[in-house]
Short mmCIF file of C-alpha atoms in Angstrom, two decimals:
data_model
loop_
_atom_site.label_atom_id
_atom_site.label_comp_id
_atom_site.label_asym_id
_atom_site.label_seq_id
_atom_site.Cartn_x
_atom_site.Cartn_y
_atom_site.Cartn_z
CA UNK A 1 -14.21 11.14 -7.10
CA UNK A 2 -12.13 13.58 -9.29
CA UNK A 3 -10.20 11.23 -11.50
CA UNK A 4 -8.88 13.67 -14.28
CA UNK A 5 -7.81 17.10 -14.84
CA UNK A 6 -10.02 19.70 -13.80
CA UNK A 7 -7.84 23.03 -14.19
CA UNK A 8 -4.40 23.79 -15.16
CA UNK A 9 -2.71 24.55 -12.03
CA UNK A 10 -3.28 21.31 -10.43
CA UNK A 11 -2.31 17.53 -11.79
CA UNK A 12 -3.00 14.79 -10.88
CA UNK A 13 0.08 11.66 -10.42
CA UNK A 14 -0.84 8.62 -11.25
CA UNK A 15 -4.21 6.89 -10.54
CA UNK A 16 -5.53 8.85 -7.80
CA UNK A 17 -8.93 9.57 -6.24
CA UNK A 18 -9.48 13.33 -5.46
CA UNK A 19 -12.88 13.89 -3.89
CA UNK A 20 -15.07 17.05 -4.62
CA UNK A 21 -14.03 18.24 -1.06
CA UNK A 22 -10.30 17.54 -1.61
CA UNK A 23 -10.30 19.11 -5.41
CA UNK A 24 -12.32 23.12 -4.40
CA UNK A 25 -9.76 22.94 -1.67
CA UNK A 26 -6.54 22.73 -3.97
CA UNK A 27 -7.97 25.52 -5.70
CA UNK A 28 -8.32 27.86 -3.20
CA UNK A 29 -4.82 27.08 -1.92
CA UNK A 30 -3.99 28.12 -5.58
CA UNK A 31 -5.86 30.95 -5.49
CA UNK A 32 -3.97 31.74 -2.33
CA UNK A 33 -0.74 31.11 -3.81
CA UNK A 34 -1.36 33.69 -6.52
CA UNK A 35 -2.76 36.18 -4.07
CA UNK A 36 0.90 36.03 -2.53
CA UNK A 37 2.54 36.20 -5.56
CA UNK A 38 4.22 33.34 -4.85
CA UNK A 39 6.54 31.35 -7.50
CA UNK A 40 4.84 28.19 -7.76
CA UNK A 41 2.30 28.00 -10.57
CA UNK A 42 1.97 24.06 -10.52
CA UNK A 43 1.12 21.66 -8.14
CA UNK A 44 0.60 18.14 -8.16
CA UNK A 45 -1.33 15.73 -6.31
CA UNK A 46 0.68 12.32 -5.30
CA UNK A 47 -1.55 10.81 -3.12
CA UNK A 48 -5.39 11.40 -2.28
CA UNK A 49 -8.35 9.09 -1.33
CA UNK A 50 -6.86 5.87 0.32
CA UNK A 51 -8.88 2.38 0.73
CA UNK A 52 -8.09 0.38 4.10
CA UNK A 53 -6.05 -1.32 1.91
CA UNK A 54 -4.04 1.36 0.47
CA UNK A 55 -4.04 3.10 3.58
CA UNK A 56 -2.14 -0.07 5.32
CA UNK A 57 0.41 -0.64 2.35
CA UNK A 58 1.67 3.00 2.91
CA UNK A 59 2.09 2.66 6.95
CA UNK A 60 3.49 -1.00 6.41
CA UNK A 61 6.27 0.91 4.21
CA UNK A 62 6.75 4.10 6.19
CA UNK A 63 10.36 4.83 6.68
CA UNK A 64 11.50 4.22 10.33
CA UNK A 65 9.83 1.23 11.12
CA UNK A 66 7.36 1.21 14.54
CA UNK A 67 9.06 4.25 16.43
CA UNK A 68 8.72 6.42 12.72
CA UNK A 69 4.88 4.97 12.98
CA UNK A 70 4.42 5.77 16.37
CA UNK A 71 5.40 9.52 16.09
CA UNK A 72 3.06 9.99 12.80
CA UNK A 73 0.15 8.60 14.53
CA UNK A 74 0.46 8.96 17.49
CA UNK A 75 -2.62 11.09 18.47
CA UNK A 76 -4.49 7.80 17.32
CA UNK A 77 -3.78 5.81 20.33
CA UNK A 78 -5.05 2.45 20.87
CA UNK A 79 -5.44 2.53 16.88
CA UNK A 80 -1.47 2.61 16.05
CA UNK A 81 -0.84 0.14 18.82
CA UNK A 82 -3.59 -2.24 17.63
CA UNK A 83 -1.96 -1.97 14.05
CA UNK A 84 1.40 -2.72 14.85
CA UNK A 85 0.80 -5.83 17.02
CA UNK A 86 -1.02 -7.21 13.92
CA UNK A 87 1.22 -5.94 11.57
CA UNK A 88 4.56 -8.01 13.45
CA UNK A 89 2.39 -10.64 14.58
CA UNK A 90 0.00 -11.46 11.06
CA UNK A 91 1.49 -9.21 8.69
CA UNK A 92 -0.16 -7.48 5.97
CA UNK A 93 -3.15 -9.12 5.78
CA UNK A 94 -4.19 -8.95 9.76
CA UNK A 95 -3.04 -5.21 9.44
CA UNK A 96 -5.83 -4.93 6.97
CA UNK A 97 -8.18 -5.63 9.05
CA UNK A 98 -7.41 -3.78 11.96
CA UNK A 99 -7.32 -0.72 9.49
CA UNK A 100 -10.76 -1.93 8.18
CA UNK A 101 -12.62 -2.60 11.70
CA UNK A 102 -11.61 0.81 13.12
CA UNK A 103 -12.67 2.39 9.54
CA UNK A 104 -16.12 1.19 10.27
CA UNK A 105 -16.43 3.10 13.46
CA UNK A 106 -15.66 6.12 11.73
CA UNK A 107 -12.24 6.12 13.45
CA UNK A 108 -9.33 6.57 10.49
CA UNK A 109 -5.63 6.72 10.64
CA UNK A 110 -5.62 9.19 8.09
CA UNK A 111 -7.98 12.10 6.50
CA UNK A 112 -7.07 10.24 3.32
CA UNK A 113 -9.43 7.70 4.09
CA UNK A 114 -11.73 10.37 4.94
CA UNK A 115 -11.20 11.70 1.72
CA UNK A 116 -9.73 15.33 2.88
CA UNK A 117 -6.18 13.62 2.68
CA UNK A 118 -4.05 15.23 0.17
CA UNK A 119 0.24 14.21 -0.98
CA UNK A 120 1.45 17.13 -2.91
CA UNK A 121 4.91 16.83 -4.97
CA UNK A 122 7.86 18.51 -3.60
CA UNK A 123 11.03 17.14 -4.68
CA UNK A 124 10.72 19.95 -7.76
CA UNK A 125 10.79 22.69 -5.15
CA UNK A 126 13.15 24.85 -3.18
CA UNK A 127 12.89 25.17 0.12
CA UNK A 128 11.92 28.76 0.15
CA UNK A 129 9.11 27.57 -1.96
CA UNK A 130 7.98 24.89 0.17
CA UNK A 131 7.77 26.96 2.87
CA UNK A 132 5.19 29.72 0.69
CA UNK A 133 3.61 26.55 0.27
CA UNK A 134 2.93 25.87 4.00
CA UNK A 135 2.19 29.26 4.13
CA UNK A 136 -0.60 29.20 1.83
CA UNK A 137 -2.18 26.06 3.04
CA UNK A 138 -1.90 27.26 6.91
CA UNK A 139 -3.96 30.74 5.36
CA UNK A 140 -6.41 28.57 3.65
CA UNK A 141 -7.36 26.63 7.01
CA UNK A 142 -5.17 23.94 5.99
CA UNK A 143 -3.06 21.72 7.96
CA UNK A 144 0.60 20.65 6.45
CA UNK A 145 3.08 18.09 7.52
CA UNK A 146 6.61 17.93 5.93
CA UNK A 147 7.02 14.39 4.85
CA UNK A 148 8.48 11.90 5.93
CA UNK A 149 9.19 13.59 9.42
CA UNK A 150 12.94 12.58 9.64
CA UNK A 151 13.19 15.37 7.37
CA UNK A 152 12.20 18.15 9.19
CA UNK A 153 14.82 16.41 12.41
CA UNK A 154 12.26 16.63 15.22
CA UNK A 155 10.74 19.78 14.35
CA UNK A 156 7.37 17.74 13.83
CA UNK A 157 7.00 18.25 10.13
CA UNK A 158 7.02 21.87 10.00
CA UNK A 159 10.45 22.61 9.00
CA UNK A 160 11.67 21.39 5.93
CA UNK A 161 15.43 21.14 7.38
CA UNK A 162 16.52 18.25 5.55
CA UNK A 163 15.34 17.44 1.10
CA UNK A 164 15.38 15.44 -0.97
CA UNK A 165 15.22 11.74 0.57
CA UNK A 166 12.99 9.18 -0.65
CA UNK A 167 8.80 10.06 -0.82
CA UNK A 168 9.40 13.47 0.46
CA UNK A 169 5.87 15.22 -0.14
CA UNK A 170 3.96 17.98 1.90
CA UNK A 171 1.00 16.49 3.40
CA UNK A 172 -2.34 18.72 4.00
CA UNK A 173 -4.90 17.82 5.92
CA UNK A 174 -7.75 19.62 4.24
CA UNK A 175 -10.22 21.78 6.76
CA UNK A 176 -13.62 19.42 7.69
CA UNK A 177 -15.84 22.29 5.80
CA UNK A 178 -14.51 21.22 2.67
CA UNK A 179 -15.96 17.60 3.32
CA UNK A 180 -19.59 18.50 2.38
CA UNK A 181 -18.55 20.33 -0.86
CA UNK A 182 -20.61 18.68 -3.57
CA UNK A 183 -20.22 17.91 -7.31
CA UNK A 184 -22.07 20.88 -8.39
CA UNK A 185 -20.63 22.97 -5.89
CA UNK A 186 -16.89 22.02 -7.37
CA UNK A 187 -18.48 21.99 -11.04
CA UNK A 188 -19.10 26.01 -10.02
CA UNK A 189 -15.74 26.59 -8.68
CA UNK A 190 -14.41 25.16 -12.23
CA UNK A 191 -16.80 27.03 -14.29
CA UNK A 192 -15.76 30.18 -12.27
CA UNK A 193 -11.92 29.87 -12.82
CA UNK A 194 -12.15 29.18 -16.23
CA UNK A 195 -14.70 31.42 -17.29
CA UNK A 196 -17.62 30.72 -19.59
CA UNK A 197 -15.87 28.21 -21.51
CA UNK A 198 -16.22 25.91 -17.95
CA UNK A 199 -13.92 22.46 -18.19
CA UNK A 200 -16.53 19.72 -19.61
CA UNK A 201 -14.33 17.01 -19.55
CA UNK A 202 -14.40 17.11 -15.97
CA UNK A 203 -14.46 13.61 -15.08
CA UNK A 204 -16.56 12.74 -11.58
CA UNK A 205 -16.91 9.44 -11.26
CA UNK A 206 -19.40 9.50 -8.10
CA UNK A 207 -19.29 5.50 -7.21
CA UNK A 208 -15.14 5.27 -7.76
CA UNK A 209 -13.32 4.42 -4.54
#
């Protein structure tokens, strides 16, 4: 995982995990973004990669309690139904484990366990530019999600109708071809945006996470 800078256009929040996949895909949605001429020239990464551990804390916090929980995930199922009996019945800990046993199926709550999960920033956007934003990532074979959903008022993420309330972010689920991108495939993508003078302080750490 991607655990520094790797161009100038993106940042990275905080200690996050950005996988190879995750990291060519935030360029080309930059790319995109300056094939539109759009006004956004930074954006940065608030969430990525997320542990079974990680990936409970956040769904024990979501705003809205069980019925906010049951909307987000509810194409999981059984999953999100298992998790919140634990949750109310053994807390934090059994919720773990739910999260955990269904991970090792290869069945995930999230694609930011799968590593193609990516937060960006919003709160230092307009609207207008969120929505270029959306834009872009629907283009690049992206899917977005307004975050958290209250504040798009039932419009299922995709209308940014309400800003500014606490851990609003723009979600993207990046597209499954990214997921076999490879070190040197990324490493290429770098050298290619920044020329000859390629980014060698790219930091990969291939065992992290």
């Amino acid at each position: 995982f991607i655990s520094d800078q790797w161009i100038p256009e993106i940042r990275i929040i905080g200690n996050q995990l950005v996988s190879p996949g995750s990291a060519a895909y935030l360029i080309d949605l930059v790319e995109q973004l300056e094939r539109t001429n759009s006004s956004i020239k930074v954006i940065e990464v608030t969430n990525a990669f997320r542990t079974p551990e990680k990936q409970t804390s956040i769904m024990m916090g979501y705003p809205g309690g069980d019925s906010a929980l049951k909307r987000l995930y509810g194409r999981s199922g059984e999953r999100i139904d298992a998790f919140i009996r634990a949750k109310n019945t053994g807390g934090q800990s059994a919720a773990v484990a739910v999260v955990r046993e269904y991970a090792s199926k290869g069945m995930f709550f999230s694609k930011h366990q799968k590593a193609l999960g990516i937060d960006l920033r919003t709160k230092n956007f307009t609207t207008e530019q969120i929505l270029q934003l959306m834009a872009a990532v629907r283009a690049t074979g992206g899917a977005p999600l307004f975050e958290p959903l209250k504040c798009s008022q039932g419009r299922g993420g995709q209308v940014p109708t309400q800003r500014f309330w606490h851990n609003e972010h723009l979600h993207i689920g990046c597209p499954q071809s990214y997921a076999s991108t490879t070190t040197a495939d990324l490493q290429s993508m770098v050298d290619a945006r920044n020329g000859d003078t390629a980014n060698e302080d790219l930091d990969l750490l291939a065992d992290a996470g």
